[in-house]
Coordinates of C-alpha atoms in Angstrom, one line a residue:
X74 CA -4.5 17.3 -7.9
X75 CA -1.1 18.2 -9.5
X76 CA -0.2 17.2 -13.0
X77 CA 2.5 14.7 -11.8
X78 CA -0.2 13.0 -9.7
X79 CA -2.1 12.3 -12.9
X80 CA 0.7 10.5 -14.7
X81 CA -1.3 7.3 -15.1
X82 CA -4.0 8.5 -17.4
X83 CA -6.4 10.0 -14.9
X84 CA -7.0 6.8 -13.0
X85 CA -7.1 7.0 -9.2
X86 CA -3.4 7.6 -8.7
X87 CA -0.9 7.6 -6.0
X88 CA -2.0 10.7 -4.3
X89 CA 0.0 8.3 -2.4
X90 CA 3.0 9.5 -4.3
X91 CA 3.0 12.5 -1.9
X92 CA 5.8 10.9 0.0
X93 CA 6.9 12.3 3.4
X94 CA 9.5 14.6 1.8
X95 CA 6.9 16.1 -0.5
X96 CA 9.4 16.2 -3.4
X97 CA 8.1 14.9 -6.8
X98 CA 9.4 11.5 -7.7
X99 CA 12.6 11.9 -9.8
X100 CA 12.0 11.6 -13.6
X101 CA 12.2 8.0 -14.5
X102 CA 11.2 6.7 -11.1
X103 CA 7.8 5.1 -11.2
X104 CA 5.2 5.2 -8.4
X105 CA 5.8 1.5 -7.8
X106 CA 9.5 2.0 -7.4
X107 CA 8.7 4.6 -4.7
X108 CA 6.0 2.4 -3.1
X109 CA 8.3 -0.6 -3.1
X110 CA 10.5 1.3 -0.6
X111 CA 7.4 2.3 1.4
X112 CA 6.2 -1.3 1.4
X113 CA 9.5 -2.7 2.7
X114 CA 9.6 0.0 5.4
X115 CA 5.9 -0.7 6.3
X116 CA 6.5 -4.4 6.8
X117 CA 9.5 -3.7 8.9
X118 CA 7.7 -1.1 11.0
X119 CA 4.7 -3.3 11.6
X120 CA 6.9 -5.8 13.4
X121 CA 6.9 -9.6 13.6
X122 CA 3.1 -9.7 13.2
X123 CA 3.3 -8.1 9.8
X124 CA 6.1 -10.4 8.7
X125 CA 4.0 -13.3 9.6
X126 CA 1.1 -11.9 7.7
X127 CA 3.3 -11.1 4.7
X128 CA 4.3 -14.8 4.6
X129 CA 0.7 -15.5 4.0
X130 CA 0.1 -12.8 1.5
X131 CA -2.9 -13.0 -0.9
X132 CA -2.4 -13.9 -4.5
X133 CA -4.1 -12.0 -7.4
X134 CA -7.4 -13.8 -6.6
X135 CA -7.2 -12.8 -2.9
X136 CA -6.3 -16.3 -1.8
X137 CA -3.9 -17.1 1.0
X138 CA -0.5 -18.0 -0.4
X139 CA 1.3 -20.8 1.4
X140 CA 5.2 -20.7 1.5
X141 CA 6.3 -21.7 -1.9
X142 CA 3.5 -20.0 -3.7
X143 CA 0.6 -22.5 -3.3
X144 CA -2.8 -21.0 -2.3
X145 CA -5.5 -22.3 0.0
X146 CA -9.1 -22.4 -1.1
X147 CA -10.3 -20.8 2.1
X148 CA -8.7 -17.4 1.4
X149 CA -7.6 -15.0 4.1
X150 CA -10.4 -14.9 6.5
X151 CA -10.5 -18.5 7.6
X152 CA -12.7 -18.9 10.7
X153 CA -11.9 -15.5 12.1
X154 CA -14.6 -12.9 12.0
X155 CA -13.8 -10.0 9.7
X156 CA -12.3 -6.9 11.4
X157 CA -13.8 -4.3 9.1
X158 CA -17.4 -3.4 9.1
X159 CA -19.1 -3.6 5.7
X160 CA -18.9 0.2 5.4
X161 CA -15.2 0.3 6.5
X162 CA -14.4 -2.5 4.0
X163 CA -16.1 -0.5 1.2
X164 CA -14.0 2.6 2.2
X165 CA -10.8 0.6 2.3
X166 CA -11.5 -1.0 -1.1
X167 CA -11.9 2.5 -2.6
X168 CA -8.9 4.0 -0.8
X169 CA -6.3 1.4 -1.6
X170 CA -6.9 1.8 -5.3
X171 CA -6.2 5.5 -5.1
X172 CA -2.8 4.5 -3.7
X173 CA -2.0 1.7 -6.1
X174 CA -4.3 1.8 -9.1
X175 CA -4.4 -0.7 -11.9
X176 CA -2.0 0.2 -14.8
X177 CA -0.3 -1.3 -17.8
X178 CA 2.2 -3.1 -15.6
X179 CA -0.1 -4.9 -13.2
X180 CA -3.4 -4.9 -11.3
X181 CA -4.5 -2.6 -8.5
X182 CA -4.3 -3.1 -4.8
X183 CA -7.8 -4.6 -4.7
X184 CA -6.8 -6.9 -7.6
X185 CA -3.9 -8.1 -5.4
X186 CA -6.3 -8.8 -2.5
X187 CA -5.0 -6.0 -0.2
X188 CA -8.3 -5.3 1.6
X189 CA -8.6 -8.9 2.6
X190 CA -4.9 -9.0 3.7
X191 CA -5.5 -5.9 5.8
X192 CA -8.6 -7.5 7.4
X193 CA -6.7 -10.7 8.2
X194 CA -3.8 -8.7 9.7
X195 CA -6.1 -6.5 11.8
X196 CA -8.2 -9.4 13.0
X197 CA -5.2 -11.4 14.1
X198 CA -5.0 -11.7 17.9
X199 CA -1.3 -10.8 17.8
X200 CA -1.9 -7.4 16.2
X201 CA -1.6 -4.6 18.6
X202 CA -4.8 -2.8 19.5
X203 CA -3.1 0.6 18.8
X204 CA -2.7 -0.4 15.1
X205 CA -6.3 -1.4 14.9
X206 CA -7.4 1.8 16.6
X207 CA -5.2 3.9 14.3
X208 CA -6.7 2.4 11.1
X209 CA -10.3 2.5 12.4
X210 CA -10.0 6.0 13.7
X211 CA -8.4 7.2 10.5
X212 CA -11.2 5.8 8.4
X213 CA -13.7 7.5 10.6
X214 CA -11.8 10.8 10.2
X215 CA -11.8 10.4 6.4
X216 CA -15.5 9.9 6.4
X217 CA -16.1 12.9 8.7
X218 CA -13.9 15.2 6.6
X219 CA -15.5 14.1 3.3
X220 CA -19.0 14.5 4.8
X221 CA -18.1 18.0 6.0
X222 CA -17.0 19.0 2.4
X223 CA -19.3 16.9 0.2
X224 CA -22.2 15.8 2.4
X225 CA -21.5 12.1 1.9
X226 CA -18.9 9.6 3.3
X227 CA -15.7 9.0 1.3
X228 CA -16.8 5.8 -0.5
X229 CA -19.9 7.5 -1.8
X230 CA -18.3 10.8 -2.7
X231 CA -17.3 11.9 -6.3
X232 CA -13.8 11.3 -7.5
X233 CA -13.2 15.1 -7.3
X234 CA -14.3 15.3 -3.7
X235 CA -12.2 12.3 -2.7
X236 CA -9.1 13.7 -4.4
X237 CA -9.7 17.1 -2.7
X238 CA -9.5 15.4 0.7
X239 CA -6.6 13.2 -0.2
X240 CA -4.5 16.0 -1.7
X241 CA -4.8 17.8 1.6
X242 CA -3.4 14.9 3.6
X243 CA -1.0 13.1 1.2
X244 CA 1.7 15.8 1.2
X245 CA 2.7 16.4 4.9
X246 CA 4.9 19.5 4.4
X247 CA 2.1 21.2 2.5
X248 CA -0.7 20.1 4.9
X249 CA -2.5 22.6 7.1
X250 CA -2.1 22.1 10.8
X251 CA -5.8 21.1 11.2
X252 CA -5.2 18.2 8.8
X253 CA -2.6 16.6 11.1
X254 CA -4.8 13.7 12.1
X255 CA -5.6 12.9 8.5
X256 CA -1.9 13.2 7.5
X257 CA -0.9 10.7 10.2
X258 CA -3.6 8.3 9.1
X259 CA -2.8 8.5 5.4
X260 CA 1.0 8.0 6.0
X261 CA 0.2 4.9 7.9
X262 CA -2.4 3.6 5.5
X263 CA -0.2 4.2 2.5
X264 CA 2.6 2.1 4.0
X265 CA 0.0 -0.6 5.0
X266 CA -1.3 -0.7 1.4
X267 CA 2.2 -1.0 0.0
X268 CA 3.1 -3.8 2.4
X269 CA 0.1 -5.8 1.4
X270 CA 0.5 -5.2 -2.3
X271 CA 4.3 -6.0 -2.5
X272 CA 4.0 -9.1 -0.4
X273 CA 1.3 -10.5 -2.7
X274 CA 2.1 -12.7 -5.7
X275 CA 1.0 -9.9 -8.0
X276 CA 3.2 -7.4 -6.2
X277 CA 6.2 -9.7 -6.4
X278 CA 5.6 -10.1 -10.1
X279 CA 5.4 -6.3 -10.4
X280 CA 8.8 -6.1 -8.7
X281 CA 10.1 -8.9 -11.0
X282 CA 11.1 -10.6 -7.7
X283 CA 13.1 -13.8 -8.5
X284 CA 13.5 -15.2 -5.0
X285 CA 12.0 -18.4 -3.6
X286 CA 13.0 -20.5 -6.7
X287 CA 15.5 -23.3 -6.9
X288 CA 19.0 -22.3 -8.2
X289 CA 20.6 -25.6 -9.4
X290 CA 23.9 -23.9 -10.3
X291 CA 25.2 -20.6 -8.7
X292 CA 27.6 -18.8 -10.9
X293 CA 27.8 -15.8 -8.7
X294 CA 26.2 -12.4 -8.9
X295 CA 25.7 -11.2 -12.5
X296 CA 28.2 -8.6 -13.7
X297 CA 25.4 -6.1 -14.4
X298 CA 24.1 -6.4 -10.9
X299 CA 27.6 -6.0 -9.4
X300 CA 28.1 -2.9 -11.5
X301 CA 24.8 -1.4 -10.5
X302 CA 25.7 -2.0 -6.8
X303 CA 29.2 -0.6 -7.3
X304 CA 30.9 -3.6 -5.9
X305 CA 33.1 -6.4 -7.1
X306 CA 34.3 -9.8 -5.8
X307 CA 37.8 -8.3 -5.6
X308 CA 36.5 -5.5 -3.4
X309 CA 34.6 -7.9 -1.2
X310 CA 37.7 -10.1 -0.8
X311 CA 39.6 -7.2 0.7

């Protein structure tokens, strides 16, 4: 794995940061800044079903958040049977933390309850079968490729073996043609992970999101925000 992919002290890092254009993130841009964009795009691409699921995102304990931030005690699964098999769930739990690991700023994807959120989304009757098949097929591909190289499935492989596979599918422009199925899966799964993380309470805190709170007095957009956007009230008036 390249040096820039190790910028978080050697923890399982955003091999995920191999964005579609393969260019290194600009200096000063964190992996979470990049994944925030992926997360927004992932929610939009997943359609109305994902928006509905995002409205019921898990909090840091993996509980189901009601609108306004309260959480139920039943969590995400409710009465619906889980979508993932135990082995798939183990693989998902390992993989999401390679995409969004724990760091000094906040917890990891598993800390935010992303595997449970994914399971709830995929087990929802309104989720398209093609999305389920893409994730399940991709997890099977990941196991097959890791077994071919290391003799064990992804979740049981060493960190080096996992990174070897992920490095070959996380950077589309560098990927060999025979890795095309893995590349397609990892692009989708990375967006899926970002969608789950940044729609959770933990992810919103990570983004320093300030929405969904009462604003008793509105004094207009702060000057610093207007300057950053390159707009002004005078410009908008014209």
